[in-house]
Amino acid sequence: VTARAAASDARLGAIRALLIDMDGVLVRGDQLLAGATDLLSWLERRGIGFRLLTNNSTLTPELNSQRLAGLGLTVPAERIFTSSQATAMYLNNHGVAGQSAYVIGEIGLRSALADIGLETPEAPDATDWVVTGLDRHVTYENLKTAALCLQRGARWVATNSDSSLPVEAGLVPGAGALQAAITATTGQKPGVIGKPEPHMLAMAAESLKVPPDRTAMLGDRLDTDIAAAAAAGMTSILVLTGVSNRADLSESAVQPTIVVEDLPSMMGAWPK
Ligand SMILES: [Mg+2]
C-alpha cells in the first residue's frame, strides 16, 4: 500500500455522506451503469447518507425518480436534489415569499418555485427576480421579457450554467446558452446555484446533517462535479464512465481526491 493510497483510504473511511451525480455515474442515456443498484444498498449497509444531485433543472424529483425506476433503479424522490430545488431553497432563504419572479424554465423549476410562494407572472413589466434554467420551448418574447425585467432592477438567479447538453445526436444548447443571450443583451450575469458553484452541494450536505469535510461528491465531470466539490471543501471522486477521461484529467487544473474506473471499483477501493 502506497502512502497516497493510504491517505485516500483514510479520507474515504471518514465519509458519512455521498453526493452522487446521475448522468455518466448511475446512468448513461437509457442504460443503468454497472454497480448502480449495488451502490445504493451498499451505502445503506454502511450507514452513509446519500443524495442524487443533478444540474438538470427540467424535471421534478418525482419525475427523476420515475425516470430511474423505468431503468430499473429504485430511488425515492426525497433522495433526489435538483438545481431547481436548490434555487428555490436559495430564494426561500432570501425571504422571497410574496415577491415576484419572471421565470424561464420547465416544470422542474416552476414547481419548485411554486412551493416557496413566489409569484411568477407570465408577461410582467417588472419583477423582483429573474430566475432562469433550461427551457426547451423558450421564445424571443421570453428572452426579451427577462432582459427588460433585469433592466428594471430585477435580481438574476440561474439554476446552472451548463452551456451545452450531450444527447445522442451531439451537443445541444443548455441553460447557460440561453442565459448567454440575456447577458449579451443586458451585460448582466446571473448568480449560479448549481455545480460548479458550491451552493447546491452545501445545501445537500446540510440536509443530511453531515459537515463538508465528511462529505464526498461522486461525479463524472471535472469542470462541474469535481470543481464544485473543491469549492465546497469536500472530498471528490471522479468516475471514468462519463464525460471526463484520463486525458482530460492529465490536463486539468481541477484534480479530484480519488479517481476510479467505475462504481464497482469505487466500492472496492473503500476501506473495509
Ligand atoms: Mg454527469
XYZ file of C-alpha atoms and ligand atoms in Angstrom:
273
model
C 0.000 0.000 0.000
C 1.495 3.316 -1.099
C 1.370 6.418 1.105
C -1.006 8.044 -1.377
C -3.389 5.067 -1.357
C -3.340 5.036 2.459
C -4.233 8.743 2.520
C -7.183 8.149 0.118
C -8.245 5.227 2.303
C -8.353 7.430 5.387
C -10.357 10.121 3.560
C -12.902 7.620 2.253
C -13.179 5.947 5.663
C -14.216 9.294 7.210
C -17.024 9.924 4.696
C -20.546 9.995 6.196
C -22.440 11.380 3.194
C -22.078 10.809 -0.538
C -23.494 13.244 -3.112
C -23.976 11.384 -6.386
C -24.248 12.877 -9.852
C -26.696 10.977 -12.056
C -25.750 11.104 -15.740
C -22.434 9.426 -16.510
C -22.345 7.964 -12.984
C -25.538 5.934 -12.418
C -27.000 6.131 -15.928
C -25.818 6.817 -19.456
C -28.613 7.591 -21.891
C -31.208 4.889 -21.245
C -28.788 2.480 -19.631
C -28.065 1.807 -15.999
C -24.289 1.717 -15.426
C -22.582 -1.250 -13.756
C -22.843 -1.177 -9.966
C -25.616 1.464 -9.808
C -28.127 -0.743 -7.997
C -25.475 -2.222 -5.696
C -24.136 1.224 -4.764
C -27.314 2.408 -3.077
C -27.762 -0.722 -0.942
C -24.025 -0.695 -0.183
C -24.334 2.873 1.144
C -27.377 1.924 3.261
C -25.482 -1.005 4.829
C -22.588 1.286 5.739
C -24.852 3.964 7.164
C -23.584 6.523 4.635
C -26.275 9.060 3.770
C -26.707 9.990 0.125
C -28.443 12.359 -2.256
C -28.576 12.197 -6.039
C -27.585 15.650 -7.315
C -28.444 16.855 -10.784
C -27.889 20.167 -12.565
C -30.809 19.248 -14.839
C -33.486 21.780 -13.856
C -36.237 20.452 -16.130
C -37.594 17.561 -14.037
C -39.129 17.428 -10.563
C -37.664 14.906 -8.074
C -40.754 12.735 -8.677
C -40.150 12.713 -12.446
C -36.447 11.928 -11.894
C -37.457 9.077 -9.591
C -39.850 7.743 -12.275
C -37.160 8.003 -14.948
C -34.755 5.957 -12.801
C -37.475 3.438 -11.926
C -38.051 2.978 -15.671
C -34.382 1.984 -15.965
C -34.661 -0.400 -13.013
C -33.236 1.772 -10.211
C -35.425 2.497 -7.185
C -34.658 5.892 -5.625
C -37.309 7.746 -3.580
C -37.938 11.333 -4.729
C -36.788 12.569 -1.273
C -33.258 11.348 -2.091
C -33.060 13.413 -5.278
C -31.935 17.060 -5.190
C -32.137 19.128 -8.384
C -30.657 22.521 -9.255
C -34.259 23.792 -9.374
C -34.868 22.758 -5.762
C -31.544 24.271 -4.712
C -32.512 27.524 -6.468
C -35.893 27.576 -4.708
C -34.169 26.909 -1.356
C -31.687 29.731 -2.009
C -34.527 32.152 -2.833
C -36.568 30.981 0.148
C -33.580 31.737 2.395
C -33.743 35.278 0.973
C -37.361 35.606 2.174
C -38.986 35.925 -1.242
C -42.491 34.647 -0.398
C -44.957 37.127 -1.933
C -42.301 38.646 -4.214
C -42.399 38.172 -7.979
C -40.130 36.457 -10.486
C -40.056 36.145 -14.241
C -39.175 32.520 -14.929
C -37.586 30.855 -17.935
C -37.714 27.138 -17.188
C -39.701 23.930 -17.317
C -41.871 22.030 -14.826
C -38.947 21.163 -12.518
C -38.191 24.835 -11.877
C -41.777 26.139 -11.959
C -42.963 23.542 -9.467
C -40.047 24.199 -7.064
C -40.737 27.966 -7.173
C -44.494 27.486 -6.655
C -43.657 25.603 -3.435
C -41.965 28.666 -1.881
C -44.794 31.120 -2.599
C -43.046 33.179 -5.260
C -45.430 34.909 -7.706
C -44.475 34.066 -11.300
C -46.425 36.271 -13.755
C -46.360 35.233 -17.418
C -45.766 38.638 -19.062
C -44.672 41.172 -16.425
C -43.314 44.691 -16.979
C -41.121 44.414 -13.895
C -40.351 41.803 -11.211
C -38.180 41.424 -8.107
C -36.299 38.480 -9.638
C -35.491 36.791 -12.916
C -34.962 33.046 -12.487
C -33.599 31.007 -15.393
C -32.995 27.335 -16.138
C -33.162 25.170 -19.224
C -36.360 25.725 -21.202
C -36.676 23.746 -24.420
C -39.658 25.844 -25.524
C -38.056 29.268 -24.976
C -39.092 32.098 -27.336
C -37.724 35.505 -28.324
C -40.530 37.018 -26.228
C -39.283 35.128 -23.140
C -35.690 36.328 -23.586
C -36.915 39.891 -24.205
C -39.099 39.938 -21.068
C -36.233 38.600 -18.918
C -33.855 41.234 -20.341
C -36.354 44.053 -19.698
C -37.083 42.899 -16.129
C -33.325 42.934 -15.432
C -33.041 46.474 -16.835
C -35.848 47.494 -14.468
C -33.939 46.271 -11.446
C -34.720 42.556 -11.024
C -32.033 40.353 -9.459
C -30.997 37.329 -11.563
C -30.515 33.779 -10.319
C -29.805 30.763 -12.546
C -30.196 27.057 -11.765
C -26.963 26.183 -13.578
C -24.626 27.458 -16.269
C -24.064 24.357 -18.449
C -23.594 25.775 -21.943
C -24.453 22.502 -23.667
C -26.037 19.119 -23.065
C -24.780 15.893 -24.610
C -27.559 13.966 -26.401
C -27.205 11.088 -28.837
C -27.039 13.391 -31.880
C -24.375 15.679 -30.358
C -24.304 18.802 -28.171
C -27.476 20.886 -27.837
C -27.923 24.284 -26.078
C -28.067 24.148 -22.271
C -29.317 26.660 -19.694
C -26.038 28.585 -19.990
C -26.556 29.096 -23.718
C -29.993 30.681 -23.113
C -28.547 32.848 -20.356
C -25.775 33.972 -22.715
C -28.414 35.626 -24.935
C -29.686 37.632 -21.936
C -26.121 38.504 -20.900
C -25.339 39.649 -24.439
C -28.408 41.914 -24.279
C -28.002 43.373 -20.779
C -24.342 42.926 -19.837
C -25.574 41.258 -16.622
C -24.677 37.787 -15.344
C -26.741 35.537 -13.070
C -25.860 34.192 -9.644
C -25.477 30.465 -10.374
C -26.734 27.899 -7.835
C -25.856 24.521 -9.425
C -22.471 22.878 -9.991
C -19.632 24.069 -10.357
C -20.727 26.608 -7.711
C -20.702 25.140 -4.183
C -24.249 26.160 -3.041
C -26.129 23.039 -4.098
C -23.574 20.690 -2.535
C -23.548 22.657 0.716
C -27.372 22.514 0.926
C -27.434 18.758 0.243
C -24.806 18.040 2.933
C -26.706 20.248 5.377
C -29.935 18.320 4.703
C -28.023 15.118 5.554
C -26.629 16.821 8.699
C -23.060 15.971 7.716
C -20.246 18.576 7.684
C -18.498 19.282 4.331
C -15.222 17.638 5.400
C -17.040 14.329 5.910
C -18.976 14.582 2.646
C -17.818 13.377 -0.784
C -19.076 14.265 -4.256
C -19.058 11.441 -6.812
C -19.239 12.627 -10.415
C -18.039 12.202 -13.988
C -17.157 15.820 -14.869
C -14.057 17.676 -13.725
C -15.496 21.084 -14.697
C -18.742 20.715 -12.706
C -18.810 17.875 -10.146
C -15.166 17.931 -9.113
C -14.857 21.740 -9.275
C -17.984 22.116 -7.098
C -16.608 19.666 -4.512
C -13.358 21.637 -4.330
C -15.296 24.907 -3.899
C -17.450 23.333 -1.162
C -14.435 21.905 0.726
C -15.481 18.289 0.101
C -13.684 15.110 -0.941
C -14.230 14.361 -4.629
C -14.363 11.078 -6.517
C -14.085 11.123 -10.306
C -15.592 8.086 -12.040
C -14.438 7.498 -15.623
C -17.762 6.227 -17.032
C -18.975 9.609 -18.299
C -17.658 12.849 -19.782
C -14.130 13.312 -18.354
C -11.404 10.831 -19.317
C -7.758 10.272 -18.316
C -6.511 12.706 -20.986
C -8.783 15.455 -19.562
C -7.524 14.582 -16.100
C -3.857 14.989 -17.011
C -4.550 18.460 -18.479
C -6.932 19.682 -15.768
C -6.135 22.299 -13.110
C -9.036 20.832 -11.110
C -7.995 17.487 -9.620
C -10.210 15.001 -7.769
C -9.220 13.433 -4.456
C -9.672 9.971 -5.934
C -10.150 8.546 -9.450
C -11.967 5.258 -10.108
C -12.742 3.380 -13.335
C -16.353 2.589 -12.415
C -18.721 2.090 -9.464
C -17.643 -1.490 -8.628
C -14.002 -0.352 -8.367
C -15.074 2.608 -6.189
C -16.803 0.274 -3.720
C -13.721 -1.964 -3.864
C -11.424 0.988 -3.053
C -13.349 1.820 0.140
C -11.667 0.722 3.394
C -13.282 -2.443 4.809
Mg -22.705 13.740 -15.021
